[in-house]
Amino acid sequence: MADLSESDRLQQETWFQRTIRRPEIGAFVVMIVIIFALLIMSNGKAFNALGLKNNIKIISQFGIIAMGAALLMIAGEFDLSIGSMIGFAGMSMALMLKWGLPFGLGEATPFLAFIITLAMTLTLGWFIGTVVVRSGLSSFIVTLAFLFFLRGATEVGFRLINKSTQVSGLQDFKQESWFADLLGGKVFGWFYDIWFAIGQFFVDQGIDRTDQWFTLGGNLNRRGTQWVDGFDARFLWFLVISAVAYFVLSRTQLGNWIYATGDNKDAARANGVPVNRVKIGLFMFTAFCATMFAACQVFDTNTADAAKGNLMELFAIAIAVVGGTLMTGGFGSVVGVAFGAVTVGLVSNAVFFIPTIDGAWFRVFVGAILLAAVFANERIRKRITGGI
Amino acid sequence: MVQPYLKVEGLVKRFGPFTALGGVDLEVYPGEVHALLGDNGAGKSTLIKTLAGVHQPTEGQLYMEGTPVNFRSPRDASAAGIGTVYQDLALNQLMSVTRNFFMGRELKGPLGTLRMDEMNQIAHDEMLKIGIDFSDPTQAVGTMSGGQRQTLAIARAIYFGAKVLILDEPTSALGQVQQMGVLKTVKRVRARGDIAIIFITHNEIHSRLVGDRFTFLALGKVIGSGVAADISDKEMRRLMSGGAELGDLKQELAEI
């Protein structure tokens, strides 16, 4: 039978062939190379107790916004307003915490400040999405408009209410508020407890390890207590957002709709996929990710600044692409984006562990892997679609 | 006599001053292939888009199994059992066969999760029924041949309850072998006996191979119709070229 013999022409793939065809494979290889390069060049410092904490902090920051950007890109749209949304959300929370709720409604608790800010950013995300789908304009230009608009509004808002474009010296809300602690505090303290317990074990056995990986020596403050006592809470949020994004994209109906919307929205619409609702929802999701980024920052450092989040939208898109997301939509992987966040995060921090290098190499590197990733993704797309 | 699944009576469709369809009558019966033929601009596309709910008729009435129906949207038409397989097939290349098969109508478990194994099985079985044993429904549609994609789109329309299957030039833009594959698929669907097929084509040979009943359109009007046995090849050729005699054309060409 003609059709049967035709499908036979398709090679049965081995496990290995299937693996190298996965969208995240390129990002995975690059990540492993970077991890080992950094390990060797920094003499292990990048992954000692403090190094790991600092690296994971920046990886999580990148990861949170890259997830939003990636899901939106898979649905075929861009959001250039992520960075300005971070600044806007940070301003909104900090001003409420410092000057109280709007319209003289009294003191703001961290929870109220967050919820009111989230309501505003989600509304903005909804509005941006609605403008994009209703006008049919390119999301590139619509969100570019919001990049300027929101950044400007943030600065104006700061000056009007606060007289200065930064807020500093807020009280340390995470001391009293469990909610602020959830966003700006420490998580996974047990990890370092185990880490140092292993180090203590070596010391007790008389095996003196001086490479400061496990020993307490390098990680004691003057009072003799360990001072790396957990990861930043944003690590938890990065994991939560990634897990939800992975689940939604690969296991749910909504995930199928996201892929379908980005691949060919007319085909999706003809089959009853609510294309516009999917896109608007994802613009709201990027706004949510930007708000989480800002909230973690505000409650961690107790400061805010009108310039926060600058250029972050471009890093988010770059990481999404490095993670295997197609610029044209319809294809991408959450796992790959997580790998991309690790890669870019590690490299952006590398200067702190390898003092001899010029920090500007970071952007050279990001540019280079971005270009490489675009070509690699195009190859993968061609392999999947059989060279069309 | 069997009642037609779909009956079109005096269908008129005007776009402003332009009359795309000037009173079309059509009857399609279950278990039959109704070949709809006509040249470019004859009104074939407008007719199927009206049947599929994309356009609303200016005048005239549609009946499904004897009941008058009005389709305000493609969704209405598909709920009433009209499955349209357009030329572009409404498939997504980068997505798997299964994800395409269930696009927009996924089988859901708790929390909106996909029942992937079940869906893979159904996609495989439904395509097997009409002639393709596609061993791996998790592979991307982009790797399938044009004929296989056509089969996927047809299987999908049938699975989601199409009683009237509209195929918009399913054999165009395909190679010879794949064209035959699609015709076989059409025959298999016909053999089920419970589905009426409207087969739109330019190709006289293909329509002859599978058609039970013919309707010829030219300039928005039906210029001829009948069952296969009643229409001679010569008559068919005349009607396909919009009613002009081939002899006349020969003469016109000779005059240039």
XYZ file of C-alpha atoms in Angstrom:
644
model
C 0.000 0.000 0.000
C 1.399 3.329 -1.062
C 0.829 5.270 2.136
C 2.145 2.531 4.337
C 5.425 2.280 2.500
C 5.723 6.033 2.713
C 5.602 6.107 6.494
C 8.129 3.303 6.478
C 10.553 5.681 4.872
C 10.728 7.511 8.149
C 13.610 6.040 10.095
C 12.913 4.435 13.395
C 14.915 6.549 15.784
C 17.154 5.287 18.497
C 17.121 6.735 21.993
C 20.250 8.711 21.161
C 18.766 10.215 17.991
C 15.661 11.221 19.885
C 17.756 12.846 22.583
C 19.842 14.962 20.246
C 16.665 16.095 18.540
C 15.262 17.555 21.730
C 15.061 21.345 21.755
C 16.997 21.718 25.018
C 20.006 19.672 24.008
C 22.087 22.613 22.749
C 21.386 24.625 25.891
C 22.304 21.596 28.003
C 25.684 21.098 26.343
C 26.565 24.803 26.611
C 25.539 24.805 30.277
C 27.752 21.823 31.119
C 30.707 23.403 29.321
C 30.228 26.671 31.225
C 29.894 24.932 34.578
C 33.168 23.066 34.100
C 34.999 26.047 32.648
C 33.947 28.197 35.589
C 34.803 25.461 38.072
C 38.333 25.203 36.728
C 38.983 28.912 36.122
C 37.764 29.991 39.558
C 39.550 27.167 41.411
C 36.180 25.974 42.638
C 35.339 29.330 44.234
C 32.287 29.775 42.021
C 30.699 26.761 43.646
C 31.748 27.040 47.240
C 29.089 27.864 49.802
C 28.904 31.565 49.064
C 29.603 31.240 45.342
C 26.762 28.811 44.863
C 24.360 31.073 46.736
C 25.285 34.118 44.676
C 25.185 32.247 41.398
C 21.801 30.758 42.154
C 20.513 34.194 43.022
C 21.256 35.622 39.603
C 20.237 32.427 37.797
C 16.866 32.600 39.540
C 16.400 36.263 38.633
C 17.058 35.535 34.976
C 15.057 32.329 35.093
C 11.883 33.884 36.481
C 11.531 36.454 33.709
C 12.860 34.134 30.988
C 10.016 31.671 31.724
C 7.458 34.377 31.040
C 9.257 35.523 27.901
C 9.669 31.951 26.638
C 6.032 30.926 27.025
C 4.952 34.097 25.267
C 7.478 33.484 22.488
C 6.201 29.937 22.019
C 2.779 31.503 21.476
C 4.371 33.717 18.831
C 4.689 37.099 20.590
C 7.370 39.202 22.253
C 7.245 41.343 25.344
C 9.802 44.139 25.466
C 8.109 45.750 28.460
C 9.350 43.155 30.995
C 12.243 45.292 32.255
C 10.133 48.413 32.628
C 7.425 46.341 34.280
C 10.004 45.248 36.861
C 10.857 48.886 37.568
C 7.191 49.817 37.735
C 6.289 46.983 40.107
C 9.270 47.728 42.326
C 8.313 51.394 42.512
C 4.717 50.596 43.250
C 5.580 48.292 46.146
C 8.321 50.460 47.626
C 6.238 53.641 47.506
C 3.287 51.935 49.176
C 5.557 50.512 51.861
C 7.159 53.880 52.493
C 4.268 56.299 52.046
C 1.259 54.108 52.747
C -1.597 52.960 50.567
C -2.950 55.284 47.880
C -5.865 57.614 48.683
C -4.841 57.741 52.339
C -6.061 54.248 53.072
C -3.485 53.816 55.775
C -0.343 51.769 56.271
C 0.562 49.154 53.678
C 1.463 45.660 54.790
C 3.873 43.772 52.519
C 1.002 41.529 51.447
C -1.271 44.442 50.523
C 1.519 46.244 48.696
C 2.234 43.105 46.692
C -1.393 42.293 45.874
C -2.267 45.827 44.797
C 0.875 45.981 42.653
C 0.107 42.592 41.128
C -3.415 43.733 40.318
C -1.975 46.744 38.500
C 0.685 44.815 36.573
C -1.760 42.091 35.568
C -4.140 44.766 34.331
C -1.275 46.300 32.351
C -0.389 42.866 30.963
C -4.015 42.332 30.002
C -4.115 45.748 28.352
C -0.888 45.188 26.391
C -2.153 41.797 25.248
C -5.514 43.212 24.259
C -3.888 45.998 22.243
C -1.705 43.446 20.451
C -4.490 41.009 19.534
C -7.133 43.622 18.749
C -4.903 45.857 16.640
C -3.096 43.006 14.951
C 0.067 45.084 15.233
C 3.401 43.449 15.884
C 3.899 42.848 19.590
C 7.442 44.113 19.090
C 6.255 47.662 18.477
C 3.379 47.658 20.967
C 5.552 46.419 23.822
C 8.378 48.747 22.792
C 5.901 51.554 23.391
C 5.218 50.167 26.857
C 8.957 49.840 27.518
C 9.208 53.626 27.253
C 5.830 54.376 28.751
C 6.274 52.305 31.898
C 9.871 53.367 32.496
C 8.867 56.989 32.194
C 5.790 56.517 34.369
C 7.960 54.830 36.987
C 10.371 57.730 37.134
C 7.586 60.321 37.194
C 5.786 58.357 39.900
C 8.913 58.242 42.023
C 9.560 61.992 41.681
C 5.959 63.016 42.348
C 5.515 60.972 45.472
C 9.012 60.458 46.750
C 10.977 63.478 45.376
C 13.760 61.040 44.470
C 14.010 58.174 41.998
C 15.005 55.712 44.636
C 13.694 54.413 47.904
C 16.178 53.065 50.394
C 16.239 52.252 54.050
C 12.822 50.664 54.217
C 12.378 48.671 57.360
C 13.339 45.025 57.080
C 9.841 43.652 56.590
C 10.926 40.034 56.448
C 11.705 40.141 60.170
C 8.017 40.412 61.032
C 6.015 39.540 57.954
C 5.997 35.906 56.864
C 4.849 37.118 53.474
C 7.851 39.397 52.964
C 10.058 36.549 54.166
C 8.524 34.262 51.563
C 9.607 36.656 48.830
C 12.798 38.184 50.185
C 14.006 35.770 52.841
C 16.005 32.574 52.772
C 14.968 29.113 51.637
C 16.415 25.606 51.684
C 18.518 26.292 54.805
C 18.770 22.518 55.287
C 20.940 22.330 52.195
C 23.694 24.347 53.853
C 23.163 22.634 57.191
C 23.964 19.335 55.500
C 26.790 20.936 53.517
C 28.495 22.242 56.629
C 27.741 19.100 58.603
C 29.726 17.185 56.011
C 32.550 19.711 56.376
C 32.443 19.399 60.150
C 32.623 15.637 59.785
C 35.845 15.942 57.792
C 37.312 18.279 60.390
C 36.301 15.948 63.247
C 37.972 13.066 61.464
C 41.139 15.070 61.357
C 40.981 15.363 57.588
C 41.707 19.009 57.122
C 40.278 20.104 53.782
C 41.541 23.524 52.931
C 39.790 24.037 49.656
C 36.920 25.703 51.598
C 34.248 23.667 49.875
C 33.158 21.789 52.906
C 35.087 23.266 55.754
C 33.450 25.739 58.055
C 36.563 27.866 58.031
C 35.709 29.931 55.014
C 32.103 30.336 56.030
C 32.164 31.443 59.629
C 31.613 34.996 60.697
C 33.407 36.504 63.656
C 30.865 35.194 66.127
C 31.537 31.691 64.884
C 28.196 31.009 63.227
C 27.782 30.098 59.625
C 26.746 33.056 57.540
C 25.554 31.331 54.438
C 22.330 29.965 55.837
C 20.234 29.337 52.750
C 19.415 30.377 49.205
C 17.471 33.487 48.334
C 13.723 32.947 48.251
C 13.729 33.746 44.529
C 15.301 30.328 43.981
C 12.114 28.781 45.311
C 10.017 31.001 43.044
C 12.172 30.154 40.067
C 11.617 26.467 40.776
C 7.866 26.936 41.324
C 7.357 29.023 38.191
C 9.465 26.628 36.110
C 7.612 23.591 37.423
C 4.224 25.151 36.700
C 5.374 26.313 33.255
C 6.697 22.848 32.461
C 3.524 21.162 33.620
C 1.235 23.534 31.757
C 3.195 23.453 28.532
C 3.782 19.754 28.177
C 0.910 18.163 30.021
C -2.190 20.306 29.707
C -4.743 21.472 27.204
C -3.584 25.040 27.712
C -0.070 23.924 26.725
C -1.381 22.478 23.490
C -3.165 25.758 22.827
C 0.036 27.730 23.444
C 1.957 25.622 20.928
C -0.911 25.762 18.434
C -1.241 29.538 18.742
C 2.435 30.112 18.064
C 2.797 27.619 15.245
C -0.038 28.712 12.973
C -2.700 30.790 14.620
C -5.154 30.496 11.739
C -5.034 26.714 11.924
C -5.433 26.932 15.688
C -8.400 29.259 15.382
C -10.047 27.073 12.751
C -9.925 24.218 15.252
C -11.535 26.221 18.018
C -8.455 27.307 19.991
C -9.169 30.673 21.666
C -6.013 32.218 20.220
C -6.582 35.734 21.542
C -7.327 34.607 25.077
C -4.165 32.485 25.090
C -2.033 35.448 24.007
C -3.578 37.903 26.449
C -3.150 35.364 29.238
C 0.533 34.998 28.420
C 1.101 38.769 28.368
C -0.386 38.701 31.865
C 1.978 35.874 32.755
C 5.058 37.892 31.724
C 3.722 40.771 33.830
C 3.343 38.329 36.723
C 6.939 37.113 36.301
C 8.208 40.713 36.238
C 6.248 41.436 39.419
C 7.728 38.412 41.184
C 11.209 39.538 40.114
C 10.565 42.998 41.575
C 8.919 41.719 44.757
C 11.846 39.417 45.556
C 14.224 42.309 44.985
C 12.277 44.819 47.098
C 11.814 42.501 50.066
C 15.352 41.151 49.872
C 17.189 44.495 49.719
C 14.522 46.834 51.178
C 15.239 49.286 48.399
C 13.803 50.235 45.022
C 15.118 52.272 42.135
C 13.548 53.680 38.971
C 16.280 52.033 36.887
C 15.670 48.499 38.199
C 15.117 45.863 35.562
C 16.754 47.877 32.821
C 17.553 45.684 29.779
C 16.030 42.679 31.510
C 13.513 42.150 28.698
C 16.397 41.577 26.307
C 18.111 39.129 28.637
C 14.813 37.303 29.071
C 14.400 36.942 25.316
C 18.066 35.991 24.843
C 17.784 33.266 27.494
C 14.588 31.958 25.938
C 16.345 31.679 22.582
C 19.488 30.126 24.077
C 17.123 27.626 25.719
C 15.862 26.487 22.329
C 12.739 28.611 21.892
C 12.021 29.464 18.267
C 11.767 33.168 17.424
C 8.866 32.329 15.136
C 6.890 30.539 17.841
C 5.352 27.102 18.141
C 8.351 25.378 19.593
C 10.371 25.532 22.781
C 11.076 23.867 26.061
C 10.882 24.984 29.661
C 13.796 22.733 30.620
C 15.933 24.338 27.916
C 15.076 27.817 29.190
C 16.147 26.760 32.692
C 19.477 25.583 31.220
C 19.779 28.888 29.392
C 19.188 30.808 32.632
C 21.936 28.808 34.353
C 24.348 29.486 31.493
C 23.726 33.219 31.243
C 23.523 33.608 35.029
C 26.860 31.891 35.617
C 28.619 33.878 32.945
C 27.215 37.199 34.145
C 28.605 36.439 37.605
C 31.892 34.963 36.437
C 33.825 38.212 36.887
C 33.378 37.975 40.649
C 35.102 34.618 40.771
C 37.736 35.203 38.133
C 38.972 38.718 38.951
C 41.449 38.796 36.101
C 38.830 38.954 33.376
C 37.049 42.054 32.164
C 33.374 41.985 33.104
C 32.345 43.251 29.692
C 33.230 39.851 28.217
C 29.903 38.761 29.629
C 27.980 40.622 26.958
C 30.363 39.447 24.259
C 29.647 35.924 25.370
C 25.870 36.390 25.508
C 25.937 37.859 22.008
C 27.967 34.950 20.706
C 25.849 32.171 22.207
C 22.681 33.980 21.181
C 23.788 33.980 17.574
C 24.881 30.365 17.795
C 21.570 29.432 19.400
C 19.518 31.087 16.655
C 21.306 29.022 14.032
C 21.048 25.859 16.110
C 17.324 26.385 16.666
C 16.762 26.880 12.978
C 18.538 23.613 12.282
C 16.383 21.832 14.834
C 13.252 23.298 13.323
C 14.277 22.091 9.891
C 15.053 18.647 11.207
C 11.639 18.403 12.827
C 9.700 19.655 9.850
C 11.745 17.594 7.447
C 13.606 20.508 5.909
C 10.659 22.695 5.033
C -35.690 7.383 -1.538
C -33.120 8.186 1.130
C -33.367 11.614 2.650
C -30.401 13.847 1.828
C -28.146 14.708 4.779
C -27.683 18.177 3.472
C -29.961 20.027 1.128
C -29.304 23.442 -0.324
C -32.249 25.312 -1.809
C -31.986 28.436 -3.945
C -28.787 29.618 -2.295
C -27.887 33.186 -3.218
C -24.825 34.941 -1.912
C -24.040 38.516 -2.805
C -21.023 40.539 -1.750
C -22.222 44.088 -2.298
C -23.102 44.381 -5.968
C -21.293 41.157 -6.838
C -23.388 38.001 -7.011
C -21.101 35.112 -6.118
C -23.864 32.506 -6.046
C -27.027 32.995 -8.033
C -29.444 30.374 -6.738
C -27.698 27.057 -6.153
C -29.502 23.797 -5.380
C -27.589 20.839 -4.035
C -28.382 17.546 -2.345
C -25.839 15.288 -0.676
C -26.658 11.777 0.473
C -24.959 9.566 3.043
C -22.546 7.061 1.612
C -22.138 9.072 -1.547
C -19.400 11.210 -2.990
C -20.859 14.347 -4.456
C -18.321 15.856 -6.810
C -18.542 19.607 -7.111
C -16.838 20.807 -10.248
C -16.236 24.110 -11.852
C -13.600 26.436 -13.128
C -11.842 29.086 -11.073
C -14.311 31.757 -10.030
C -17.303 29.472 -10.534
C -18.344 29.973 -6.918
C -17.087 26.692 -5.449
C -15.241 28.375 -2.622
C -18.137 30.672 -1.758
C -20.484 27.700 -1.742
C -18.384 25.627 0.647
C -17.663 28.591 2.869
C -21.401 29.183 3.139
C -21.963 25.528 3.968
C -19.184 25.702 6.548
C -20.696 28.731 8.270
C -17.988 31.204 7.248
C -20.443 33.170 5.088
C -24.146 33.613 5.721
C -26.464 33.130 2.732
C -28.158 36.239 1.321
C -31.144 34.167 0.208
C -32.037 30.516 0.247
C -32.111 27.840 2.898
C -29.949 24.992 4.137
C -31.489 21.805 5.524
C -29.718 19.183 7.596
C -31.680 15.918 7.477
C -34.816 17.824 6.524
C -34.580 20.460 9.278
C -33.866 24.059 8.260
C -30.571 25.276 9.736
C -28.778 28.616 9.949
C -25.058 28.677 10.590
C -23.860 31.895 12.144
C -20.282 30.688 12.601
C -18.003 27.810 11.613
C -18.586 26.463 15.105
C -22.347 26.191 14.437
C -21.706 24.320 11.219
C -19.262 21.924 12.788
C -21.641 21.292 15.708
C -24.350 20.438 13.171
C -22.030 17.882 11.596
C -20.370 19.717 8.736
C -16.672 18.952 8.683
C -14.616 21.045 6.311
C -11.118 20.071 5.267
C -9.627 23.169 3.675
C -6.704 23.156 1.300
C -4.334 24.400 3.980
C -5.719 21.606 6.209
C -5.496 23.714 9.380
C -2.544 21.721 10.678
C 0.444 22.862 12.691
C 3.713 21.534 11.337
C 5.804 21.673 14.474
C 3.245 19.852 16.589
C 2.830 16.111 16.819
C 0.178 14.183 14.932
C -1.778 13.611 18.123
C -1.577 17.233 19.251
C -2.862 18.290 15.842
C -5.598 15.663 15.828
C -7.006 16.944 19.101
C -6.110 20.624 18.649
C -8.770 22.711 20.376
C -10.705 19.596 21.439
C -8.233 17.860 23.714
C -9.235 15.021 25.996
C -8.800 16.347 29.480
C -8.192 14.753 32.817
C -8.055 16.538 36.175
C -6.525 20.063 36.152
C -6.790 20.241 32.377
C -4.116 17.583 31.937
C -3.973 15.812 28.603
C -4.833 12.133 28.427
C -1.906 11.664 26.087
C -1.780 7.866 25.825
C -5.458 7.663 25.079
C -5.178 10.447 22.525
C -2.202 8.783 20.818
C -4.196 5.567 20.596
C -7.278 7.266 19.158
C -5.267 9.253 16.611
C -3.526 6.086 15.489
C -6.741 4.048 15.289
C -8.765 6.697 13.493
C -6.081 7.128 10.848
C -5.761 3.388 10.454
C -9.507 3.164 9.776
C -9.161 5.273 6.684
C -5.946 3.802 5.495
C -2.745 5.006 7.121
C -0.907 2.908 9.628
C 1.050 5.672 11.233
C 3.208 3.948 13.786
C 4.315 6.986 15.755
C 1.644 9.643 16.363
C 4.078 11.618 18.520
C 6.116 12.756 15.546
C 5.696 16.190 14.041
C 3.228 16.768 11.220
C 6.069 18.509 9.371
C 7.577 15.097 8.653
C 4.405 13.765 6.980
C 3.751 13.750 3.262
C 0.975 15.857 1.776
C -1.248 12.803 1.348
C -0.759 11.734 4.943
C -1.618 15.210 6.171
C -4.796 15.123 4.117
C -5.686 11.812 5.750
C -4.986 13.216 9.190
C -7.274 16.180 8.545
C -10.031 13.908 7.217
C -9.717 11.455 10.100
C -9.923 14.360 12.524
C -13.067 15.770 10.922
C -14.758 12.365 11.008
C -13.753 11.619 14.580
C -15.246 14.911 15.737
C -18.611 14.069 14.280
C -18.673 15.176 10.650
C -21.693 13.785 8.852
C -21.051 15.895 5.799
C -17.391 15.986 4.895
C -16.343 18.830 2.623
C -13.016 18.234 0.905
C -11.638 21.341 -0.759
C -9.456 20.222 -3.669
C -7.838 17.437 -1.675
C -5.825 16.176 -4.636
C -4.361 19.454 -5.801
C -0.709 20.129 -5.069
C 0.026 16.447 -4.562
C 2.121 13.969 -6.522
C 0.451 11.198 -8.534
C 0.946 8.452 -5.956
C -0.292 10.625 -3.127
C -3.323 11.684 -5.153
C -4.269 8.038 -5.483
C -3.734 7.613 -1.749
C -6.194 10.408 -1.058
C -8.736 8.946 -3.493
C -8.447 5.615 -1.693
C -9.081 7.418 1.579
C -12.160 9.058 0.083
C -13.417 5.660 -1.040
C -12.877 4.198 2.423
C -14.822 7.001 4.036
C -17.597 6.492 1.499
C -17.660 2.768 2.312
C -18.641 3.546 5.890
C -22.022 4.476 4.458
C -22.921 7.069 7.084
C -20.976 10.032 5.772
C -21.789 12.276 2.850
C -18.771 13.643 1.033
C -18.600 16.810 -0.996
C -15.539 16.490 -3.174
C -14.364 19.698 -4.777
C -11.967 19.377 -7.639
C -10.703 20.700 -10.940
C -9.742 17.256 -12.005
C -12.153 15.416 -14.248
C -10.395 12.065 -13.892
C -10.381 12.158 -10.105
C -14.020 13.104 -9.900
C -14.883 10.297 -12.321
C -12.952 7.801 -10.169
C -14.773 8.495 -6.929
C -17.883 10.560 -7.729
C -21.422 9.165 -7.420
C -23.191 12.391 -8.201
C -22.020 15.538 -9.939
C -22.826 19.200 -9.768
C -21.229 21.643 -12.182
C -20.937 25.289 -11.311
C -20.202 28.165 -13.636
C -20.450 31.844 -12.799
C -22.323 31.133 -9.581
C -24.994 28.928 -11.125
C -25.541 25.204 -11.440
C -25.170 24.425 -15.123
C -25.610 20.709 -14.841
C -26.020 17.896 -12.340
C -26.832 14.242 -12.114
C -25.678 10.796 -11.080
C -22.496 9.396 -12.522
C -24.152 6.975 -14.933
C -26.230 9.697 -16.588
C -23.350 11.935 -17.531
C -21.218 11.006 -20.471
C -17.551 11.861 -20.564
C -18.159 14.287 -23.382
C -20.956 16.041 -21.543
C -18.754 16.197 -18.466
C -15.928 17.825 -20.344
C -18.352 20.362 -21.779
C -19.768 21.231 -18.366
C -16.355 21.443 -16.748
C -15.234 24.088 -19.136
C -18.215 26.160 -18.088
C -20.627 24.959 -20.778
C -18.533 25.861 -23.782
C -18.013 23.214 -26.445
C -14.439 22.131 -26.800
C -14.971 22.388 -30.534
C -15.846 26.064 -30.146
C -12.667 26.622 -28.197
C -10.638 24.885 -30.880
C -12.137 27.198 -33.434
C -11.493 30.268 -31.305
C -7.879 29.251 -30.880
C -7.494 28.622 -34.549
C -8.686 32.121 -35.295
C -5.843 33.726 -33.356
